[in-house]
XYZ file of C-alpha atoms in Angstrom:
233
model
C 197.725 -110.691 203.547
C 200.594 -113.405 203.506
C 201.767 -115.267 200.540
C 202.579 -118.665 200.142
C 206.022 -120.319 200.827
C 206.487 -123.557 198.866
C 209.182 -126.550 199.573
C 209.442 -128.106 196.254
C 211.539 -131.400 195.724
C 213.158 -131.269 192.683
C 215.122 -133.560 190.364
C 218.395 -136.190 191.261
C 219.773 -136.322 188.543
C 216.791 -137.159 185.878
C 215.217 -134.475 184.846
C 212.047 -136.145 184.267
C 211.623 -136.728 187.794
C 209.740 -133.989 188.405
C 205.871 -133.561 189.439
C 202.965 -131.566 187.414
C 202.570 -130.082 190.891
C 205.812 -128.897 191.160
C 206.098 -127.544 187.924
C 202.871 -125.316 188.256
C 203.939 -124.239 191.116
C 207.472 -123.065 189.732
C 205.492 -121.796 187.575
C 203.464 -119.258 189.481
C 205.883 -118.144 192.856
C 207.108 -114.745 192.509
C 210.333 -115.875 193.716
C 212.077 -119.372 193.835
C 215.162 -119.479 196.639
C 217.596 -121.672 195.204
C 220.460 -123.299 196.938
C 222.468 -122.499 193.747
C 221.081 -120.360 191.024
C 223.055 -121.269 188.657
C 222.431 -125.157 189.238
C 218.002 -124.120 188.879
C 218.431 -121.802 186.513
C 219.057 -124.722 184.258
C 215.966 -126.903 185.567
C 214.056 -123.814 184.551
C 215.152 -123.268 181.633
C 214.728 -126.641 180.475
C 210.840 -126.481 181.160
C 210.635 -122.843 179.815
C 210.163 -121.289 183.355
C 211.060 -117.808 183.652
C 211.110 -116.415 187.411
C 213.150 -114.734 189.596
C 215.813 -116.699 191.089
C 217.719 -115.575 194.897
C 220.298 -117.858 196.692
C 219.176 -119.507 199.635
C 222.454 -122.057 200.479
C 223.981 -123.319 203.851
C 226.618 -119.914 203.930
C 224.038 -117.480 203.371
C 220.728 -119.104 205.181
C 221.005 -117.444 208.460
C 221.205 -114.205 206.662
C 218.469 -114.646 204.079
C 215.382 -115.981 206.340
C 214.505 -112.927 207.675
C 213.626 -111.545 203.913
C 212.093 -114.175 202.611
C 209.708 -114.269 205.633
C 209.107 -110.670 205.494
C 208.780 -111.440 201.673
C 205.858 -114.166 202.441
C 204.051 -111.761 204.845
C 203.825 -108.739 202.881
C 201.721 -111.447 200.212
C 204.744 -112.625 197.768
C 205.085 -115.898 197.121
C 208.393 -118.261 197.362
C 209.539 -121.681 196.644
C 212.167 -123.195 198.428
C 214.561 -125.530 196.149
C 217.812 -126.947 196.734
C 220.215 -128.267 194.462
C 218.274 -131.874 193.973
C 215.902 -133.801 195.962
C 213.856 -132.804 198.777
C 214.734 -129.506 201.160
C 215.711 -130.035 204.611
C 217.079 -133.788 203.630
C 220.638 -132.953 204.265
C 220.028 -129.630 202.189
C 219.332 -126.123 203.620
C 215.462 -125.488 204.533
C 215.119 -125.976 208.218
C 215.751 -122.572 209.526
C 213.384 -121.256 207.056
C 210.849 -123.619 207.804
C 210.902 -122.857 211.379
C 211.369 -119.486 210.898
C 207.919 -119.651 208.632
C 206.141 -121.588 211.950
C 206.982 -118.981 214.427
C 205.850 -116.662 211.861
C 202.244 -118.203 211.680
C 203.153 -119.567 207.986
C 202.359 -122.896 207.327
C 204.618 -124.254 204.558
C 203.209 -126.198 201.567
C 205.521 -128.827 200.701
C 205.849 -130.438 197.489
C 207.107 -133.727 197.531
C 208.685 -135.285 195.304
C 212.436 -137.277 194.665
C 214.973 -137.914 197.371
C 217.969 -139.768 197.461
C 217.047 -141.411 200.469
C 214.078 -142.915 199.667
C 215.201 -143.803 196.461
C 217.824 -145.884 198.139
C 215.636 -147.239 200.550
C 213.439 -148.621 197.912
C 216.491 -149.894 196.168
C 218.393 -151.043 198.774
C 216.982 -154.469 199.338
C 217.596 -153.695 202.643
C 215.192 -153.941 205.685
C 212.962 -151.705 205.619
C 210.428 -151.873 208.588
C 212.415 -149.266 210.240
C 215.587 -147.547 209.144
C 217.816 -144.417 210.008
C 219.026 -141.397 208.053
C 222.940 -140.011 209.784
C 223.166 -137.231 207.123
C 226.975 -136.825 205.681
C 229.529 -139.057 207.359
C 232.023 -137.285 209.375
C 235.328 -136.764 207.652
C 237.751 -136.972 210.931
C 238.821 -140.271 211.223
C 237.604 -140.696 215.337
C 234.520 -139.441 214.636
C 233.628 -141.337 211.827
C 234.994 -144.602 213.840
C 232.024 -143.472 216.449
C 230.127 -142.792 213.168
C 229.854 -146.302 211.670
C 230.041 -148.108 214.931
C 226.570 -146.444 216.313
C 224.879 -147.789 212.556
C 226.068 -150.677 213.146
C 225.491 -151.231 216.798
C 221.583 -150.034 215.630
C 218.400 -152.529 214.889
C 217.814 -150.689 211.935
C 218.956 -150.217 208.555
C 220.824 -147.295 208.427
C 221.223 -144.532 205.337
C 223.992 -141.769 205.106
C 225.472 -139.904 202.466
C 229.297 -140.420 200.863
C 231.695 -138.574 199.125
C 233.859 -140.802 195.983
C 236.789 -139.493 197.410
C 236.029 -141.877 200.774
C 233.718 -144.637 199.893
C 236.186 -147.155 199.545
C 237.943 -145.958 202.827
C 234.229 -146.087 203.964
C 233.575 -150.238 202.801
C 236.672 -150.354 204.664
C 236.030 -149.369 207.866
C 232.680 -151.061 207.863
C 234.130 -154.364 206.597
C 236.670 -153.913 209.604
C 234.345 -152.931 212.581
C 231.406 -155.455 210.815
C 232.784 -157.708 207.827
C 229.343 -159.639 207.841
C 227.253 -156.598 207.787
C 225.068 -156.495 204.855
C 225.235 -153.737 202.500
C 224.038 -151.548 199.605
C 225.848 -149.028 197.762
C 223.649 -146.453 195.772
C 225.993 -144.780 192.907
C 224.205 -142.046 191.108
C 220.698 -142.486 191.600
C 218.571 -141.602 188.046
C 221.406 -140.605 186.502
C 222.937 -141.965 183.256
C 225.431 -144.555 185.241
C 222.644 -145.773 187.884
C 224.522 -148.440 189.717
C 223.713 -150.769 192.767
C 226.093 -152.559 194.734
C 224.760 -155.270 197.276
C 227.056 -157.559 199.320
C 228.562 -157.867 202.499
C 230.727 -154.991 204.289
C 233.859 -157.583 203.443
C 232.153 -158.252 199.664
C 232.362 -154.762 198.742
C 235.357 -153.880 200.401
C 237.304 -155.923 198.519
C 236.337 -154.662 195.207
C 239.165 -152.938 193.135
C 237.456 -149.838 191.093
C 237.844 -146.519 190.478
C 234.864 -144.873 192.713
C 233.051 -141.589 190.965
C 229.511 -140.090 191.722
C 227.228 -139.410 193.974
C 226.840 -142.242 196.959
C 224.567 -143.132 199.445
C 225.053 -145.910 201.430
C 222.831 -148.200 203.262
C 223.918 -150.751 205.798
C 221.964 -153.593 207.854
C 223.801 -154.211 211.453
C 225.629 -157.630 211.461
C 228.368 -159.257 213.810
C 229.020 -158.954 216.960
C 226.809 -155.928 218.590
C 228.765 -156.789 221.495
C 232.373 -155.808 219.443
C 230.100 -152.736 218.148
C 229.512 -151.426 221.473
C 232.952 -151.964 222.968
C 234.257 -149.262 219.971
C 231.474 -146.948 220.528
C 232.929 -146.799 223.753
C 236.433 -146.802 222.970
C-alpha cells in the first residue's frame, strides 16, 4: 500500500509563519526531505519535532527521486521541504513531483508562505495578472534580454535578486525603463522587513549599502517600442 508524500511550505524568515497543518504533518511523516538538513533541523527543533531528516537539494535531486518514490510506494511517508517558502517556487520539488504523478502518487501539498506572494501582496503593484522569471540571469547579455522581456510585458513581473547585484539590477532597469514603476522586497518577515517603492530611476539613484534577501517586482513603463528594439538587439 503507498504512503503519503507531502509538499510542505515552510517559514521565510519568521518562524511563526508556519501552519497547524504543517506542523502535524511534520509531525507524523516518517521521513522529511530537506533541501538542507542542517537549515530544518533547526525549524524542528524549535517546535520539538524529532524525525528523520535526508537531503533532497538541486545537486543531489536527480539522484534521490527514485528512493523517495520507492520509499512512498512501499507505504512510508515523506514531506518535501526546502530551505523556506513553498517547494517547486524556485526551490527543488518538480522532478519529484512529477516523478510521484507518473508513479500514480498524488502529492498533498501544504501551503503555506512564499516569497512571491508575499511580495505580490506587498508590492502595491498591479496585480490582476503578474509573472514570476525565477533568479535573474547573472551574464550581463542575458540579463539585458532578461529585464527587457519584463518590461516589454502587460504584467507585473516578480523575480528573485542577489545583494551582491540589486543595485546593478535598479540600474539596468532605470536605463532600459527609467519610468517603470517599482517595488523592492528586502527580507520578507524577517527582523529588517523593508519595502522600497518608486520608479526604476527613484530607486536607482539611492546610495546604500544593499544586504538580504530581494525580490523584486516591476510594472512595465516607457517606451514598449524602445523595449522591443533591445529584446531584439
Amino acid at each position: 500500500m503507498d504512503g503519503k508524500l507531502y509538499l510542505v511550505s515552510t517559514p521565510i524568515g519568521n518562524l511563526e509563519d508556519i501552519t497547524l497543518r504543517a506542523l502535524n504533518v511534520l509531525k507524523s511523516v516518517d521521513l522529511v526531505a530537506a533541501e538542507d538538513t542542517r537549515h530544518t533541523r533547526q525549524l524542528l527543533s524549535h517546535y520539538d519535532i524529532h524525525v528523520k531528516l535526508d537531503s533532497c537539494h538541486a545537486f543531489n535531486e536527480h539522484s534521490k527521486v527514485s528512493g523517495l518514490i520507492d520509499f512512498v510506494r512501499s507505504g512510508g511517508s515523506v514531506a518535501l521541504v526546502s530551505d523556506a517558502g513553498t517547494p517547486s517556487i524556485a526551490d527543488p520539488g518538480f522532478l519529484l513531483v512529477r516523478s510521484a504523478l507518473e508513479a500514480g502518487i498524488e502529492p498533498v501539498v501544504i501551503p503555506g508562505v512564499s516569497a512571491l506572494t508575499f511580495a505580490a501582496t506587498a508590492s502595491g503593484l498591479p496585480m490582476d495578472k503578474f509573472a514570476f522569471w525565477g533568479f535573474a540571469p547573472v551574464k550581463p547579455g542575458k540579463r539585458g534580454k532578461f529585464f527587457a522581456r519584463i518590461l516589454s510585458d502587460d504584467r507585473t513581473g516578480f523575480f528573485f535578486e542577489s545583494p551582491y547585484r540589486i543595485a546593478r539590477t535598479l540600474g539596468e532597469l532605470a536605463a532600459l525603463a527609467p519610468e517603470a514603476k517599482i517595488a523592492v522586497i528586502r527580507e520578507a518577515t524577517k527582523l529588517h522587513e523593508e519595502i522600497l517603492r518608486g520608479s526604476a530611476a527613484e530607486l536607482a539613484a539611492l546610495k546604500r549599502d544593499w544586504k538580504g534577501e530581494f525580490v523584486v517586482g516591476v510594472f512595465p513603463g516607457g517606451s514598449a517600442a524602445d523595449v522591443d528594439a533591445e529584446i531584439d538587439s
